[in-house]
Coordinates of C-alpha atoms (C1' of nucleotides) in Angstrom, one line a residue:
Chain A
M21 CA 24.8 50.7 2.9
V22 CA 21.2 52.3 3.7
I23 CA 22.7 55.5 4.7
I24 CA 24.6 55.8 1.4
A25 CA 21.2 55.0 -0.5
V26 CA 19.2 57.5 1.5
L27 CA 21.9 60.2 0.8
R28 CA 21.9 59.2 -2.7
G29 CA 18.2 59.2 -3.1
H30 CA 18.2 62.9 -1.5
G31 CA 20.8 64.1 -3.8
I32 CA 19.1 63.0 -6.7
F33 CA 15.9 64.6 -5.6
C34 CA 17.6 67.8 -5.0
L35 CA 19.1 68.0 -8.4
A36 CA 15.8 67.3 -10.0
H37 CA 14.2 69.7 -8.3
S38 CA 16.5 72.7 -8.6
A39 CA 17.0 72.0 -12.4
K40 CA 13.0 72.3 -12.4
I41 CA 13.2 75.5 -10.8
V42 CA 15.6 76.9 -12.9
Q43 CA 13.5 76.2 -16.0
S44 CA 11.1 78.7 -14.8
V45 CA 12.2 82.3 -14.2
Q46 CA 8.8 83.2 -12.7
L47 CA 9.8 82.7 -9.2
M48 CA 10.1 84.8 -6.3
L49 CA 10.4 88.6 -7.2
D50 CA 9.5 89.2 -10.6
I51 CA 12.6 89.3 -12.8
R52 CA 11.0 91.9 -15.0
L53 CA 10.4 94.4 -12.0
L54 CA 14.0 94.1 -11.4
R55 CA 14.9 95.0 -14.6
E56 CA 12.3 97.7 -15.0
N57 CA 12.5 99.4 -11.7
P58 CA 16.0 98.7 -10.2
D59 CA 16.1 101.6 -8.1
S60 CA 12.8 101.3 -6.7
V61 CA 13.5 97.7 -5.8
K62 CA 16.5 98.3 -4.2
A63 CA 15.0 101.1 -2.1
R64 CA 12.3 98.9 -0.6
L65 CA 14.6 96.0 0.0
A66 CA 17.2 98.6 1.8
T67 CA 14.5 98.9 4.4
R68 CA 14.9 95.2 5.5
G69 CA 18.5 95.7 6.0
P70 CA 22.0 96.1 4.3
G71 CA 23.4 93.9 1.6
Y72 CA 20.2 93.6 -1.0
E73 CA 21.4 96.3 -3.1
S74 CA 24.6 94.3 -4.3
A75 CA 22.4 91.3 -4.5
V76 CA 19.9 93.1 -7.1
D77 CA 22.8 94.6 -9.0
A78 CA 24.5 90.7 -9.2
V79 CA 21.1 89.4 -10.5
L80 CA 21.0 92.1 -13.1
A81 CA 24.3 91.5 -14.2
L82 CA 23.7 87.9 -14.6
D83 CA 20.4 88.7 -16.3
V84 CA 22.1 90.6 -19.3
E85 CA 24.9 88.0 -19.5
R86 CA 22.2 85.2 -19.5
R87 CA 19.9 86.5 -22.1
S88 CA 22.8 87.2 -24.5
A89 CA 23.9 83.5 -24.1
E90 CA 20.3 82.3 -24.4
T91 CA 19.7 84.4 -27.7
N92 CA 23.1 83.0 -29.0
L93 CA 22.0 79.2 -28.4
Q94 CA 18.5 80.1 -29.7
G95 CA 20.2 80.9 -33.0
L96 CA 22.1 77.8 -33.1
Q97 CA 19.1 75.9 -32.3
A98 CA 17.0 77.4 -34.9
E99 CA 19.6 76.6 -37.7
R100 CA 20.0 73.1 -36.4
N101 CA 16.1 72.8 -36.6
R102 CA 16.0 74.2 -40.1
L103 CA 18.8 71.8 -41.3
S104 CA 17.4 68.8 -39.5
K105 CA 14.3 69.4 -41.6
E106 CA 16.1 69.6 -44.8
I107 CA 17.7 66.2 -44.1
G108 CA 14.3 64.9 -43.5
K109 CA 13.2 66.1 -47.0
L110 CA 16.2 64.8 -48.7
R111 CA 15.8 61.2 -47.1
A112 CA 12.2 61.3 -48.1
A113 CA 13.1 62.0 -51.6
K114 CA 15.8 59.2 -51.5
Q115 CA 18.7 61.8 -52.0
D116 CA 22.2 61.9 -49.9
S117 CA 22.0 64.0 -47.0
S118 CA 25.5 63.1 -45.5
A119 CA 26.7 66.6 -46.2
L120 CA 24.2 68.3 -44.0
E121 CA 24.2 65.7 -41.5
A122 CA 28.0 66.3 -41.1
E123 CA 27.6 70.3 -41.0
V124 CA 25.2 69.7 -38.2
K125 CA 27.0 67.5 -36.0
A126 CA 30.1 69.6 -36.3
R127 CA 28.2 72.1 -34.5
S128 CA 27.1 70.3 -31.6
A129 CA 30.1 70.8 -29.5
E130 CA 29.6 74.7 -29.8
M131 CA 25.9 74.2 -28.8
Q132 CA 26.8 71.8 -26.1
V133 CA 29.2 74.8 -24.7
L134 CA 26.7 77.4 -24.9
T135 CA 23.8 75.2 -23.4
E136 CA 26.0 74.6 -20.5
K137 CA 27.0 78.3 -20.0
S138 CA 23.4 79.4 -20.0
E139 CA 22.0 76.7 -17.8
K140 CA 24.7 77.8 -15.4
L141 CA 24.0 81.5 -15.7
A142 CA 20.1 80.7 -15.2
A143 CA 21.1 78.6 -11.9
D144 CA 23.2 81.3 -10.5
Q145 CA 20.6 83.8 -11.3
H146 CA 17.9 81.7 -9.4
G147 CA 20.3 81.1 -6.6
L148 CA 20.6 84.8 -6.0
L149 CA 17.0 85.5 -6.3
L150 CA 16.2 82.8 -3.6
N151 CA 17.9 84.9 -1.2
I152 CA 16.1 88.0 -1.8
P153 CA 12.9 88.5 0.4
N154 CA 9.5 89.9 -0.8
L155 CA 9.3 93.7 -1.0
P156 CA 7.7 95.2 2.2
Q157 CA 4.5 97.2 1.2
P158 CA 4.8 100.9 0.9
G159 CA 3.0 101.7 4.0
V160 CA 5.1 99.6 6.4
P161 CA 7.0 101.2 9.1
V162 CA 10.7 101.2 8.3
G163 CA 12.8 99.9 11.3
A164 CA 15.7 97.6 12.0
D165 CA 14.2 95.3 14.6
A166 CA 11.5 94.4 16.8
S167 CA 12.0 97.4 19.1
A168 CA 10.6 99.4 16.0
N169 CA 7.3 97.5 15.8
P170 CA 4.6 100.2 16.6
V171 CA 1.7 99.1 18.6
I172 CA -1.5 99.8 16.6
R173 CA -4.1 98.5 18.6
V174 CA -4.6 97.5 22.4
W175 CA -7.8 95.5 23.7
G176 CA -8.7 95.1 27.3
E177 CA -6.4 95.9 30.2
K178 CA -3.7 93.6 32.2
P179 CA -6.1 91.4 34.7
A180 CA -5.6 92.0 38.4
V181 CA -3.9 88.8 39.3
A182 CA -3.0 89.0 43.1
S183 CA 0.1 87.2 43.1
P184 CA 1.0 86.0 39.4
R185 CA 2.6 82.5 39.0
D186 CA 4.3 80.8 36.1
H187 CA 2.1 78.5 34.0
V188 CA 4.4 75.7 34.7
A189 CA 3.9 76.0 38.4
I190 CA 0.1 76.4 38.1
A191 CA -0.2 73.6 35.5
E192 CA 1.8 71.1 37.5
S193 CA 0.0 72.0 40.6
L194 CA -3.2 71.1 39.1
G195 CA -1.9 68.4 37.4
L196 CA -2.4 69.6 33.8
I197 CA 1.0 68.7 32.6
D198 CA 3.6 66.2 32.9
P199 CA 7.0 67.8 31.9
D200 CA 9.3 65.1 33.5
R201 CA 7.5 62.3 31.6
A202 CA 7.5 64.3 28.4
V203 CA 11.3 64.7 28.5
K204 CA 11.4 60.8 28.9
I205 CA 9.4 60.1 26.0
S206 CA 10.9 62.9 23.4
G207 CA 13.4 65.1 25.3
S208 CA 12.9 68.7 25.8
G209 CA 10.7 70.9 24.0
F210 CA 7.8 68.4 24.0
A211 CA 4.8 68.9 26.1
C212 CA 2.5 66.2 27.6
Y213 CA -0.9 67.1 28.7
T214 CA -2.6 65.1 31.2
G215 CA -6.2 64.8 32.6
A216 CA -7.9 68.0 32.7
G217 CA -4.9 69.8 31.1
A218 CA -5.4 67.4 27.8
R219 CA -9.2 68.2 28.2
L220 CA -8.4 72.0 27.9
E221 CA -6.4 71.5 25.0
R222 CA -9.2 69.7 23.1
A223 CA -11.4 72.1 24.1
L224 CA -9.4 75.1 23.0
L225 CA -9.0 73.3 19.5
N226 CA -12.7 72.8 19.3
F227 CA -13.5 76.3 20.3
L228 CA -11.3 77.8 17.7
L229 CA -12.2 75.8 14.6
D230 CA -16.0 76.2 15.5
L231 CA -15.5 79.8 15.8
H232 CA -13.7 80.3 12.4
T233 CA -15.9 77.8 10.5
R234 CA -19.2 78.8 11.9
E235 CA -19.0 82.6 12.6
H236 CA -15.9 83.4 10.2
G237 CA -16.8 81.6 7.2
Y238 CA -13.8 79.6 6.7
T239 CA -13.8 75.9 5.4
E240 CA -12.3 73.3 7.8
V241 CA -9.4 71.3 6.4
S242 CA -7.7 68.5 8.1
P243 CA -4.7 68.1 6.0
P244 CA -1.7 65.6 6.0
F245 CA 1.1 66.3 8.4
L246 CA 3.9 64.9 6.3
I247 CA 4.6 67.1 3.3
R248 CA 6.6 66.8 0.2
R249 CA 9.7 69.0 -0.6
E250 CA 8.3 71.0 -3.4
C251 CA 5.3 72.2 -1.2
M252 CA 8.0 73.3 1.7
V253 CA 9.5 75.4 -1.3
G254 CA 6.0 76.5 -2.5
T255 CA 5.4 78.3 0.7
G256 CA 9.0 79.6 1.4
Q257 CA 10.3 77.3 4.2
L258 CA 12.8 75.8 1.9
P259 CA 15.5 76.1 0.8
K260 CA 16.5 78.7 3.0
F261 CA 15.3 77.4 6.3
E262 CA 15.8 73.6 5.9
D263 CA 17.7 73.7 9.4
D264 CA 14.6 74.7 11.3
M265 CA 12.5 71.8 9.9
Y266 CA 12.1 68.1 10.9
G267 CA 12.9 65.9 7.5
V268 CA 12.0 62.3 7.3
D269 CA 12.1 59.6 4.9
G270 CA 15.6 60.8 3.8
G271 CA 14.8 64.3 3.3
G272 CA 11.7 63.4 1.1
L273 CA 9.2 64.3 3.5
F274 CA 8.9 67.2 6.3
L275 CA 6.8 67.4 9.4
A276 CA 4.5 70.5 8.8
P277 CA 6.0 73.4 10.7
T278 CA 2.7 75.2 10.4
A279 CA -0.8 74.3 8.5
E280 CA 0.2 77.0 6.3
V281 CA 2.3 74.9 4.4
P282 CA 0.0 71.9 3.5
V283 CA -3.3 74.3 3.3
T284 CA -1.8 77.0 1.0
N285 CA -0.3 74.3 -1.3
L286 CA -3.7 72.6 -1.7
H287 CA -4.3 74.7 -4.9
R288 CA -0.6 74.8 -6.2
E289 CA -0.1 74.3 -10.0
E290 CA -3.8 75.3 -10.3
I291 CA -5.6 77.7 -12.4
L292 CA -8.7 79.2 -10.2
Q293 CA -11.7 80.8 -11.6
P294 CA -12.2 84.5 -10.1
A295 CA -15.8 83.6 -8.8
Q296 CA -14.1 80.8 -6.5
L297 CA -12.2 83.5 -4.7
P298 CA -11.5 84.2 -2.0
I299 CA -10.8 80.7 -0.6
K300 CA -10.7 80.8 3.3
Y301 CA -9.7 77.4 5.1
A302 CA -9.1 77.0 8.7
A303 CA -6.9 74.1 9.8
Y304 CA -5.9 72.5 12.8
T305 CA -2.4 70.7 12.7
P306 CA 0.3 70.0 15.3
C307 CA 3.4 72.1 14.4
F308 CA 7.1 71.0 14.4
R309 CA 9.9 73.0 14.6
R310 CA 13.7 72.5 15.6
E311 CA 13.8 75.9 16.9
A312 CA 17.7 75.7 15.9
G313 CA 19.7 78.4 17.7
S314 CA 16.9 79.6 20.0
A315 CA 18.4 77.7 22.9
G316 CA 17.8 79.6 26.1
R317 CA 15.5 81.9 24.5
E318 CA 11.7 81.8 25.8
T319 CA 12.4 78.2 26.5
R320 CA 10.5 78.2 29.6
G321 CA 7.5 75.7 30.0
L322 CA 4.9 75.5 27.1
I323 CA 6.2 78.9 25.5
R324 CA 8.8 77.7 22.9
M325 CA 8.4 74.1 21.8
H326 CA 9.4 71.5 19.2
Q327 CA 5.7 70.4 18.8
F328 CA 2.7 72.7 19.4
D329 CA -1.0 72.5 18.2
K330 CA -2.2 75.6 16.2
V331 CA -5.2 76.6 14.0
E332 CA -4.2 78.2 11.1
L333 CA -6.3 80.6 8.8
V334 CA -5.3 80.5 5.3
K335 CA -6.6 82.8 2.4
I336 CA -6.3 82.8 -1.5
C337 CA -7.8 85.8 -3.1
L338 CA -7.4 88.3 -6.1
P339 CA -4.5 90.8 -6.0
E340 CA -6.7 93.8 -5.5
N341 CA -8.5 92.6 -2.2
S342 CA -5.3 91.0 -0.3
D343 CA -5.0 94.4 1.7
A344 CA -8.5 94.3 2.7
E345 CA -8.5 90.5 3.4
L346 CA -5.3 91.0 5.7
E347 CA -7.3 93.3 7.9
S348 CA -10.3 90.8 8.1
L349 CA -8.0 88.1 8.7
T350 CA -6.3 89.7 11.6
A351 CA -9.7 90.7 13.1
D352 CA -10.8 87.2 12.9
A353 CA -7.6 86.2 14.9
E354 CA -8.0 89.0 17.4
R355 CA -11.7 87.8 17.9
V356 CA -10.2 84.8 19.6
L357 CA -8.8 86.7 22.4
Q358 CA -11.7 89.0 22.9
L359 CA -14.0 86.0 23.2
L360 CA -11.6 84.6 25.8
G361 CA -11.3 88.0 27.5
L362 CA -7.5 88.0 27.2
H363 CA -5.7 91.2 27.1
Y364 CA -3.7 91.7 23.9
R365 CA -2.0 94.1 21.7
T366 CA -1.5 94.2 18.0
I367 CA 1.6 95.2 16.5
V368 CA 2.7 95.9 12.8
L369 CA 6.2 94.3 12.0
C370 CA 8.5 96.8 10.7
T371 CA 10.6 96.4 7.7
G372 CA 13.5 94.9 9.3
D373 CA 11.5 92.4 11.5
M374 CA 9.2 91.1 8.7
G375 CA 9.2 87.3 7.8
F376 CA 11.1 86.6 4.6
G377 CA 8.1 86.2 2.2
S378 CA 6.0 88.6 3.7
A379 CA 4.8 92.1 2.4
K380 CA 3.0 93.1 5.4
T381 CA 2.7 91.2 9.0
Y382 CA 0.6 91.9 12.1
D383 CA 1.5 90.3 15.3
I384 CA -1.1 89.6 18.0
E385 CA 0.7 89.2 21.5
V386 CA -1.4 88.1 24.3
W387 CA -0.5 89.5 28.0
A388 CA 0.7 86.7 30.3
P389 CA 0.8 87.7 33.8
G390 CA 3.1 85.2 34.9
Q391 CA 5.6 86.2 32.5
N392 CA 5.0 89.8 33.0
A393 CA 5.2 89.9 29.1
Y394 CA 3.3 89.9 25.9
L395 CA 3.4 86.4 24.1
E396 CA 3.0 86.2 20.1
V397 CA 0.0 84.0 19.6
S398 CA -0.6 85.0 15.9
S399 CA 1.2 86.4 13.0
C400 CA -0.9 87.6 10.0
S401 CA 0.8 88.0 6.9
N402 CA 0.2 89.0 3.2
F403 CA 2.4 87.6 1.0
E404 CA 0.9 89.1 -2.3
D405 CA 2.3 86.7 -5.1
Y406 CA 5.4 85.7 -3.5
Q407 CA 4.4 82.3 -2.5
A408 CA 1.9 82.0 -5.4
R409 CA 4.8 82.3 -7.8
R410 CA 6.8 79.6 -6.0
M411 CA 3.8 77.3 -6.2
N412 CA 2.6 78.4 -9.5
L413 CA -1.0 79.3 -8.3
R414 CA -2.9 81.4 -10.7
F415 CA -6.4 82.6 -11.5
K416 CA -8.1 83.0 -14.9
G417 CA -8.3 86.8 -15.8
D418 CA -7.6 88.3 -19.1
K419 CA -4.6 86.2 -19.0
N420 CA -3.4 83.8 -16.2
R421 CA -2.3 85.9 -13.2
F422 CA -1.0 84.8 -9.9
C423 CA -3.3 84.7 -6.7
H424 CA -2.3 86.4 -3.5
T425 CA -2.1 84.4 -0.7
L426 CA -2.5 85.2 3.0
N427 CA -2.2 83.3 6.3
G428 CA -2.6 84.0 10.3
S429 CA -2.5 81.8 13.3
G430 CA -6.1 81.5 14.8
T431 CA -4.2 81.1 17.0
A432 CA -1.3 79.2 18.5
L433 CA -2.5 76.9 21.2
A434 CA 0.2 76.6 23.8
R435 CA 0.9 80.1 24.6
L436 CA -3.1 80.8 24.4
Y437 CA -2.7 78.1 27.3
V438 CA 0.0 80.0 29.0
A439 CA -2.0 83.1 29.1
L440 CA -5.4 81.4 30.2
L441 CA -3.9 79.7 32.9
E442 CA -1.9 82.7 34.3
S443 CA -4.6 85.2 33.6
G444 CA -7.5 83.2 35.4
L445 CA -5.3 82.3 38.4
Q446 CA -7.2 82.6 41.6
P447 CA -5.8 83.1 44.9
D448 CA -6.6 79.5 46.3
G449 CA -4.7 78.2 43.3
S450 CA -7.6 77.5 40.9
V451 CA -8.0 78.6 37.4
V452 CA -11.3 80.4 36.4
L453 CA -11.8 79.7 32.7
P454 CA -13.8 82.2 30.3
P455 CA -17.3 81.5 29.8
A456 CA -16.8 81.0 26.0
L457 CA -14.8 77.9 26.9
H458 CA -17.3 76.5 29.6
P459 CA -19.4 74.5 27.1
Y460 CA -16.2 73.0 25.5
F461 CA -14.2 72.2 28.7
G462 CA -17.4 71.1 30.7
A463 CA -16.6 73.2 33.7
E464 CA -16.2 76.7 34.8
V465 CA -12.8 76.2 36.9
I466 CA -10.1 74.0 37.0
K467 CA -9.2 73.0 40.5
K468 CA -7.4 70.1 42.1
Chain B
rG20 C1' 5.7 44.4 0.5
rG21 C1' 4.2 42.1 -4.5
rU22 C1' 2.4 42.1 -9.5
rG23 C1' 0.3 44.7 -13.5
rA24 C1' -1.3 49.7 -15.9
rG25 C1' -0.4 54.4 -16.8
rG26 C1' 1.4 60.0 -16.7
rU27 C1' 0.1 64.4 -23.6
rG28 C1' -2.8 71.5 -23.5
rG29 C1' -8.2 74.3 -18.5
rC30 C1' -10.6 69.0 -19.1
rU31 C1' -11.1 64.1 -22.1
rG32 C1' -8.3 61.9 -25.4
rA33 C1' -5.4 60.6 -30.4
rG34 C1' -0.5 60.3 -31.7
rU35 C1' 6.0 54.4 -31.8
rG36 C1' 11.7 58.5 -35.3
rG37 C1' 11.3 64.1 -39.8
rU38 C1' 6.3 70.6 -41.2
rC39 C1' 3.7 67.6 -34.1
rG40 C1' 3.3 72.5 -30.3
rA41 C1' 0.8 68.1 -31.0
rA42 C1' -5.7 65.1 -34.5
rA43 C1' -10.7 65.3 -32.4
rG44 C1' -14.1 66.5 -28.6
rC45 C1' -15.6 69.6 -24.3
rA46 C1' -15.2 74.0 -21.9
rG47 C1' -13.9 79.4 -23.1
rC48 C1' -13.7 83.9 -26.2
rG49 C1' -15.3 86.9 -31.0
rC50 C1' -18.7 87.3 -35.0
rU51 C1' -22.9 85.6 -37.9
rU52 C1' -28.0 83.8 -38.0
rU53 C1' -32.0 84.3 -34.3
rG54 C1' -38.2 87.8 -31.1
rC55 C1' -35.8 85.6 -25.9
rU56 C1' -33.8 80.9 -24.4
rA57 C1' -31.7 77.1 -26.7
rA58 C1' -29.3 75.6 -31.2
rA59 C1' -26.4 76.1 -35.5
rG60 C1' -22.3 78.4 -38.7
rC61 C1' -17.4 80.6 -38.8
rG62 C1' -12.9 82.4 -36.8
rC63 C1' -9.6 82.4 -32.4
rC64 C1' -8.0 79.7 -28.2
rG65 C1' -1.6 76.3 -24.1
rU66 C1' 2.9 77.7 -20.9
rA67 C1' 7.2 80.0 -20.5
rG68 C1' 11.8 82.4 -22.3
rU69 C1' 14.0 85.7 -25.8
rC70 C1' 14.9 89.1 -30.0
rC71 C1' 12.9 94.3 -31.4
rA72 C1' 12.3 101.2 -28.1
rA73 C1' 7.5 99.1 -28.6
rA74 C1' 3.5 97.0 -31.4
rA75 C1' 3.1 93.5 -35.4
rG76 C1' 6.2 89.7 -35.9
rG77 C1' 10.3 86.3 -35.4
rC78 C1' 12.9 82.5 -32.6
rU79 C1' 13.8 78.9 -28.6
rA80 C1' 12.0 75.5 -25.0
rC81 C1' 8.2 72.7 -23.0
rC82 C1' 4.0 66.1 -24.0
rG83 C1' 5.9 63.7 -15.3
rA84 C1' 11.3 64.6 -14.1
rG85 C1' 16.7 63.9 -15.3
rG86 C1' 20.1 61.6 -18.5
rG87 C1' 21.3 59.2 -23.0
rU88 C1' 21.0 57.5 -28.6
rU89 C1' 20.3 60.4 -33.5
rC90 C1' 21.6 65.1 -38.2
rG91 C1' 16.5 65.1 -35.8
rA92 C1' 12.7 62.4 -30.0
rA93 C1' 6.0 63.0 -27.4
rU94 C1' 7.6 58.5 -30.0
rC95 C1' 13.8 54.6 -28.8
rC96 C1' 17.0 53.2 -24.3
rC97 C1' 18.5 54.1 -18.7
rU98 C1' 17.2 56.3 -13.9
rC99 C1' 13.9 58.5 -10.7
rC100 C1' 9.0 60.7 -9.3
rC101 C1' 4.0 60.1 -9.1
rU102 C1' -1.1 57.9 -10.1
rC103 C1' -4.5 53.9 -10.6
rA104 C1' -5.9 48.5 -10.2
rC105 C1' -5.4 43.8 -7.8
rC106 C1' -3.1 40.9 -3.9
rG107 C1' -0.5 40.6 1.1
rC108 C1' -0.4 43.3 5.7
rC109 C1' -2.8 46.6 9.0
rA110 C1' -5.6 51.2 12.6

RNA sequence: GGUGAGGUGGCUGAGUGGUCGAAAGCAGCGCUUUGCUAAAGCGCCGUAGUCCAAAAGGCUACCGAGGGUUCGAAUCCCUCCCUCACCGCCA
């Protein structure tokens, strides 16, 4: 009984929501852009991978059909409205209107058919548009996968660690984490920090929030962690990536996969004044991700978790400023690693490796000696108006125009934790912390 | 969880079946008056879709969402969502 009720509730919600989306064609990519420059759109999408050309063609074919159906329907509606007004006048004059009423009624079936046809065409077109990602910016390097991501900056050098060890071994020997008991509570993929380990996590959080709010000009936000479905659609996690999300309450609410979702959606459905922009928010939230399909990949220790802490930076700005805002956002994130003295490199994601809604993305990767590898700790993206369209986030110009949105990790905590332990490891097994953390942690060294 | 009240344009707020896309006010834009400011007067002022090569202009849809009744729905009916108030419970 309970399950049936929950499923029904979910289904109703989905239907209601998709119908709402269909009403507004101003979503995802601008359909006008597709109509007016199909070849250029196709060429840019082709750099992401194969298959989008046919999707664009399909969208455009439906577009022609849909508009034709709508035009026909609108003609009938106009006629109905005209006759109904006649009926009103006749009745007001106490005259017989039954002939006109019969005439209008006789057309209702035809109108019904056309209405359904045009709604179906709009829904089909919308469904196809949902599966078309954002257009990469012209300057983004073209490539098929992560191997084609150019390194554009390197900071610092790989630290001289005498005999590198994995962070799990380091953390366990120092009593910083309790993996076995974390499994007892929640299963694999969850961390339990203990003692100095928990204090280090808290120290990092405070350090990051203080840095971004006091020195980089971000406003601190502490948002809800449970998020409504339409907000998940707004930033692009849904509907395509629902399998990666944790849903609760029968699918009505989702655990935040990143603070990007609640924070960017703060201004959804709003019309902002240009003088308010740019808006810059920094927020800490835990992040919950199913990591479906990633079993066996980087699953060691703290590197890939179902729950991890992250401080996220979010910007809402004028379209003409978003390129520059991405550069400064990335610089703000890099500053974290510089202050912690951690060696890192910054790469620009090539067209084939970029996220679905992004127009340009920089990844920041920190060096982890125990892994002998770079770990992604931040991903900074300019979404241009892709998310703003989904959440109807505009600003007042000559007319209402869509804002640009950006976000970047500032940074993810767990992998930062890994890099700190593995980079600060001393021959005696203790870990030396960078000076910037001393006041937050209350000590310079973590030892037994 | 219980009870009650509500959801109308950028905002406030009228509107219980027929020129209502929606009064009025505020905010905004333009013009006039004015030494500046302030004030006053006049006009304009929702969103989206669609037709037209385009402009001008026309048409359609939208009063929380979905469905229903009707020739015609902001207005009547049903379902859902949300907000607020009070009570209960509780960190």
